[in-house]
């Protein structure tokens, strides 16, 4: 088994996030690795197709602030340093790849619902992270 020094765990801030975090923390303890907690907020215009002719900056700022607040709660609960709690805006797969490279992560941990067939082809974030990552990726199956 590889020795991991930096583990980036990407969560979606749902009630399922602790399952993914627990697995990442287990790995970090086993390897004495540093844990980085990441949440990616999708751009509001992207989520709505980008065709809305109005300024969505305030809504985007509110989503970003809410994500930061929730991530800080997870950080406090799981004792993750503030500097390793990252909220960013963009496409989840791209941002996770970028952050993993910038932060020299050896392992990315993401949640997966274990979808198959057409659902998997149509946009599983875990699948997107797996294809294109330059480090190991662990998809934690969500129950």
PDB file of C-alpha atoms in Angstrom, residues 2-135:
ATOM      1  CA  UNK A   2       1.207   3.512  -0.799  1.00  0.00           C
ATOM      2  CA  UNK A   3       2.203   5.900   1.937  1.00  0.00           C
ATOM      3  CA  UNK A   4      -0.116   8.910   1.867  1.00  0.00           C
ATOM      4  CA  UNK A   5       1.101  12.240   3.208  1.00  0.00           C
ATOM      5  CA  UNK A   6      -1.670  14.589   2.068  1.00  0.00           C
ATOM      6  CA  UNK A   7      -5.272  13.513   1.675  1.00  0.00           C
ATOM      7  CA  UNK A   8      -7.819  15.786   0.051  1.00  0.00           C
ATOM      8  CA  UNK A   9     -11.406  14.868   0.923  1.00  0.00           C
ATOM      9  CA  UNK A  10     -14.130  16.477  -1.181  1.00  0.00           C
ATOM     10  CA  UNK A  11     -17.572  16.583   0.392  1.00  0.00           C
ATOM     11  CA  UNK A  12     -20.942  17.818  -0.798  1.00  0.00           C
ATOM     12  CA  UNK A  13     -22.249  19.082   2.589  1.00  0.00           C
ATOM     13  CA  UNK A  14     -25.161  16.647   2.711  1.00  0.00           C
ATOM     14  CA  UNK A  15     -26.011  14.319   5.581  1.00  0.00           C
ATOM     15  CA  UNK A  16     -23.814  11.750   3.822  1.00  0.00           C
ATOM     16  CA  UNK A  17     -20.608  13.808   4.207  1.00  0.00           C
ATOM     17  CA  UNK A  18     -19.623  12.235   7.557  1.00  0.00           C
ATOM     18  CA  UNK A  19     -19.383   8.791   5.915  1.00  0.00           C
ATOM     19  CA  UNK A  20     -16.789  10.143   3.495  1.00  0.00           C
ATOM     20  CA  UNK A  21     -14.990  12.162   6.175  1.00  0.00           C
ATOM     21  CA  UNK A  22     -14.795   9.189   8.547  1.00  0.00           C
ATOM     22  CA  UNK A  23     -13.074   7.083   5.875  1.00  0.00           C
ATOM     23  CA  UNK A  24     -10.641   9.893   5.013  1.00  0.00           C
ATOM     24  CA  UNK A  25      -9.776  10.397   8.681  1.00  0.00           C
ATOM     25  CA  UNK A  26      -9.218   6.661   9.123  1.00  0.00           C
ATOM     26  CA  UNK A  27      -6.736   6.728   6.236  1.00  0.00           C
ATOM     27  CA  UNK A  28      -5.018   9.863   7.580  1.00  0.00           C
ATOM     28  CA  UNK A  29      -4.557   8.276  10.997  1.00  0.00           C
ATOM     29  CA  UNK A  30      -3.136   5.094   9.482  1.00  0.00           C
ATOM     30  CA  UNK A  31      -0.615   7.088   7.424  1.00  0.00           C
ATOM     31  CA  UNK A  32      -0.064  10.083   9.740  1.00  0.00           C
ATOM     32  CA  UNK A  33      -1.244  12.166   6.795  1.00  0.00           C
ATOM     33  CA  UNK A  34      -2.474  15.742   6.610  1.00  0.00           C
ATOM     34  CA  UNK A  35      -6.193  16.116   5.799  1.00  0.00           C
ATOM     35  CA  UNK A  36      -7.564  18.838   3.544  1.00  0.00           C
ATOM     36  CA  UNK A  37     -11.334  19.342   3.475  1.00  0.00           C
ATOM     37  CA  UNK A  38     -12.832  20.712   0.251  1.00  0.00           C
ATOM     38  CA  UNK A  39     -16.266  21.725  -0.950  1.00  0.00           C
ATOM     39  CA  UNK A  40     -16.888  23.049  -4.455  1.00  0.00           C
ATOM     40  CA  UNK A  41     -19.823  25.417  -4.988  1.00  0.00           C
ATOM     41  CA  UNK A  42     -21.035  25.256  -8.563  1.00  0.00           C
ATOM     42  CA  UNK A  43     -21.490  28.646 -10.240  1.00  0.00           C
ATOM     43  CA  UNK A  44     -25.151  29.667 -10.133  1.00  0.00           C
ATOM     44  CA  UNK A  45     -25.198  30.603 -13.814  1.00  0.00           C
ATOM     45  CA  UNK A  46     -23.777  27.194 -14.718  1.00  0.00           C
ATOM     46  CA  UNK A  47     -26.385  25.395 -12.638  1.00  0.00           C
ATOM     47  CA  UNK A  48     -29.152  27.223 -14.494  1.00  0.00           C
ATOM     48  CA  UNK A  49     -27.645  26.894 -17.928  1.00  0.00           C
ATOM     49  CA  UNK A  50     -26.092  30.359 -17.937  1.00  0.00           C
ATOM     50  CA  UNK A  51     -29.097  31.850 -19.752  1.00  0.00           C
ATOM     51  CA  UNK A  52     -30.538  33.941 -16.923  1.00  0.00           C
ATOM     52  CA  UNK A  53     -30.333  37.652 -17.851  1.00  0.00           C
ATOM     53  CA  UNK A  54     -29.768  38.956 -14.310  1.00  0.00           C
ATOM     54  CA  UNK A  55     -27.011  39.491 -11.803  1.00  0.00           C
ATOM     55  CA  UNK A  56     -26.722  36.405  -9.604  1.00  0.00           C
ATOM     56  CA  UNK A  57     -23.705  37.653  -7.644  1.00  0.00           C
ATOM     57  CA  UNK A  58     -25.629  38.060  -4.391  1.00  0.00           C
ATOM     58  CA  UNK A  59     -27.054  34.550  -4.627  1.00  0.00           C
ATOM     59  CA  UNK A  60     -23.608  33.136  -5.411  1.00  0.00           C
ATOM     60  CA  UNK A  61     -22.155  34.999  -2.422  1.00  0.00           C
ATOM     61  CA  UNK A  62     -24.880  33.587  -0.150  1.00  0.00           C
ATOM     62  CA  UNK A  63     -24.223  30.037  -1.357  1.00  0.00           C
ATOM     63  CA  UNK A  64     -20.494  30.535  -0.839  1.00  0.00           C
ATOM     64  CA  UNK A  65     -20.999  31.923   2.695  1.00  0.00           C
ATOM     65  CA  UNK A  66     -23.344  29.074   3.647  1.00  0.00           C
ATOM     66  CA  UNK A  67     -20.838  26.513   2.339  1.00  0.00           C
ATOM     67  CA  UNK A  68     -17.997  28.128   4.310  1.00  0.00           C
ATOM     68  CA  UNK A  69     -20.092  28.108   7.475  1.00  0.00           C
ATOM     69  CA  UNK A  70     -21.005  24.437   7.066  1.00  0.00           C
ATOM     70  CA  UNK A  71     -17.425  23.470   6.204  1.00  0.00           C
ATOM     71  CA  UNK A  72     -16.195  25.278   9.341  1.00  0.00           C
ATOM     72  CA  UNK A  73     -18.625  23.187  11.417  1.00  0.00           C
ATOM     73  CA  UNK A  74     -17.203  19.999   9.921  1.00  0.00           C
ATOM     74  CA  UNK A  75     -13.701  21.368  10.448  1.00  0.00           C
ATOM     75  CA  UNK A  76     -14.395  22.027  14.122  1.00  0.00           C
ATOM     76  CA  UNK A  77     -16.063  18.646  14.639  1.00  0.00           C
ATOM     77  CA  UNK A  78     -13.243  16.746  12.924  1.00  0.00           C
ATOM     78  CA  UNK A  79     -10.436  19.020  14.180  1.00  0.00           C
ATOM     79  CA  UNK A  80      -9.265  20.151  10.741  1.00  0.00           C
ATOM     80  CA  UNK A  81      -7.126  23.308  10.636  1.00  0.00           C
ATOM     81  CA  UNK A  82      -8.779  26.400   9.145  1.00  0.00           C
ATOM     82  CA  UNK A  83      -6.053  26.556   6.500  1.00  0.00           C
ATOM     83  CA  UNK A  84      -7.075  23.088   5.304  1.00  0.00           C
ATOM     84  CA  UNK A  85     -10.766  23.964   4.913  1.00  0.00           C
ATOM     85  CA  UNK A  86     -11.273  25.049   1.330  1.00  0.00           C
ATOM     86  CA  UNK A  87     -14.411  26.345  -0.373  1.00  0.00           C
ATOM     87  CA  UNK A  88     -14.052  27.180  -4.030  1.00  0.00           C
ATOM     88  CA  UNK A  89     -16.413  27.936  -6.914  1.00  0.00           C
ATOM     89  CA  UNK A  90     -16.349  26.011 -10.173  1.00  0.00           C
ATOM     90  CA  UNK A  91     -16.959  22.621 -11.709  1.00  0.00           C
ATOM     91  CA  UNK A  92     -16.358  20.027  -8.973  1.00  0.00           C
ATOM     92  CA  UNK A  93     -14.174  17.691 -11.029  1.00  0.00           C
ATOM     93  CA  UNK A  94     -11.949  20.485 -12.357  1.00  0.00           C
ATOM     94  CA  UNK A  95     -11.589  22.220  -9.003  1.00  0.00           C
ATOM     95  CA  UNK A  96     -10.789  18.980  -7.172  1.00  0.00           C
ATOM     96  CA  UNK A  97      -8.116  18.149  -9.770  1.00  0.00           C
ATOM     97  CA  UNK A  98      -6.668  21.664  -9.502  1.00  0.00           C
ATOM     98  CA  UNK A  99      -6.601  21.659  -5.709  1.00  0.00           C
ATOM     99  CA  UNK A 100      -5.106  18.165  -5.532  1.00  0.00           C
ATOM    100  CA  UNK A 101      -2.238  19.307  -7.754  1.00  0.00           C
ATOM    101  CA  UNK A 102      -1.744  22.686  -6.043  1.00  0.00           C
ATOM    102  CA  UNK A 103      -1.729  21.120  -2.586  1.00  0.00           C
ATOM    103  CA  UNK A 104       0.337  18.065  -3.636  1.00  0.00           C
ATOM    104  CA  UNK A 105      -2.302  15.584  -2.515  1.00  0.00           C
ATOM    105  CA  UNK A 106      -1.357  11.900  -2.719  1.00  0.00           C
ATOM    106  CA  UNK A 107      -4.972  10.783  -2.384  1.00  0.00           C
ATOM    107  CA  UNK A 108      -8.379  12.271  -3.153  1.00  0.00           C
ATOM    108  CA  UNK A 109     -11.364  10.844  -1.278  1.00  0.00           C
ATOM    109  CA  UNK A 110     -14.872  11.397  -2.658  1.00  0.00           C
ATOM    110  CA  UNK A 111     -18.290   9.907  -2.024  1.00  0.00           C
ATOM    111  CA  UNK A 112     -20.049   7.727  -4.566  1.00  0.00           C
ATOM    112  CA  UNK A 113     -23.599   6.471  -4.696  1.00  0.00           C
ATOM    113  CA  UNK A 114     -22.496   3.466  -6.735  1.00  0.00           C
ATOM    114  CA  UNK A 115     -24.682   4.305  -9.714  1.00  0.00           C
ATOM    115  CA  UNK A 116     -24.352   2.172 -12.798  1.00  0.00           C
ATOM    116  CA  UNK A 117     -25.071   2.358 -16.478  1.00  0.00           C
ATOM    117  CA  UNK A 118     -26.467   5.567 -17.931  1.00  0.00           C
ATOM    118  CA  UNK A 119     -26.514   7.418 -14.591  1.00  0.00           C
ATOM    119  CA  UNK A 120     -22.774   6.897 -14.259  1.00  0.00           C
ATOM    120  CA  UNK A 121     -22.153   8.131 -17.806  1.00  0.00           C
ATOM    121  CA  UNK A 122     -24.216  11.271 -17.280  1.00  0.00           C
ATOM    122  CA  UNK A 123     -22.100  12.934 -14.667  1.00  0.00           C
ATOM    123  CA  UNK A 124     -21.018  11.232 -11.509  1.00  0.00           C
ATOM    124  CA  UNK A 125     -18.629  13.598  -9.745  1.00  0.00           C
ATOM    125  CA  UNK A 126     -16.669  10.646  -8.406  1.00  0.00           C
ATOM    126  CA  UNK A 127     -16.278   9.309 -11.929  1.00  0.00           C
ATOM    127  CA  UNK A 128     -15.141  12.723 -13.159  1.00  0.00           C
ATOM    128  CA  UNK A 129     -12.585  13.007 -10.373  1.00  0.00           C
ATOM    129  CA  UNK A 130     -11.259   9.517 -11.065  1.00  0.00           C
ATOM    130  CA  UNK A 131     -10.728  10.253 -14.747  1.00  0.00           C
ATOM    131  CA  UNK A 132      -8.156  12.987 -14.815  1.00  0.00           C
ATOM    132  CA  UNK A 133      -6.685  12.828 -11.333  1.00  0.00           C
ATOM    133  CA  UNK A 134      -2.898  12.645 -11.149  1.00  0.00           C
ATOM    134  CA  UNK A 135      -2.980  10.885  -7.791  1.00  0.00           C
TER     135      UNK A 135
END
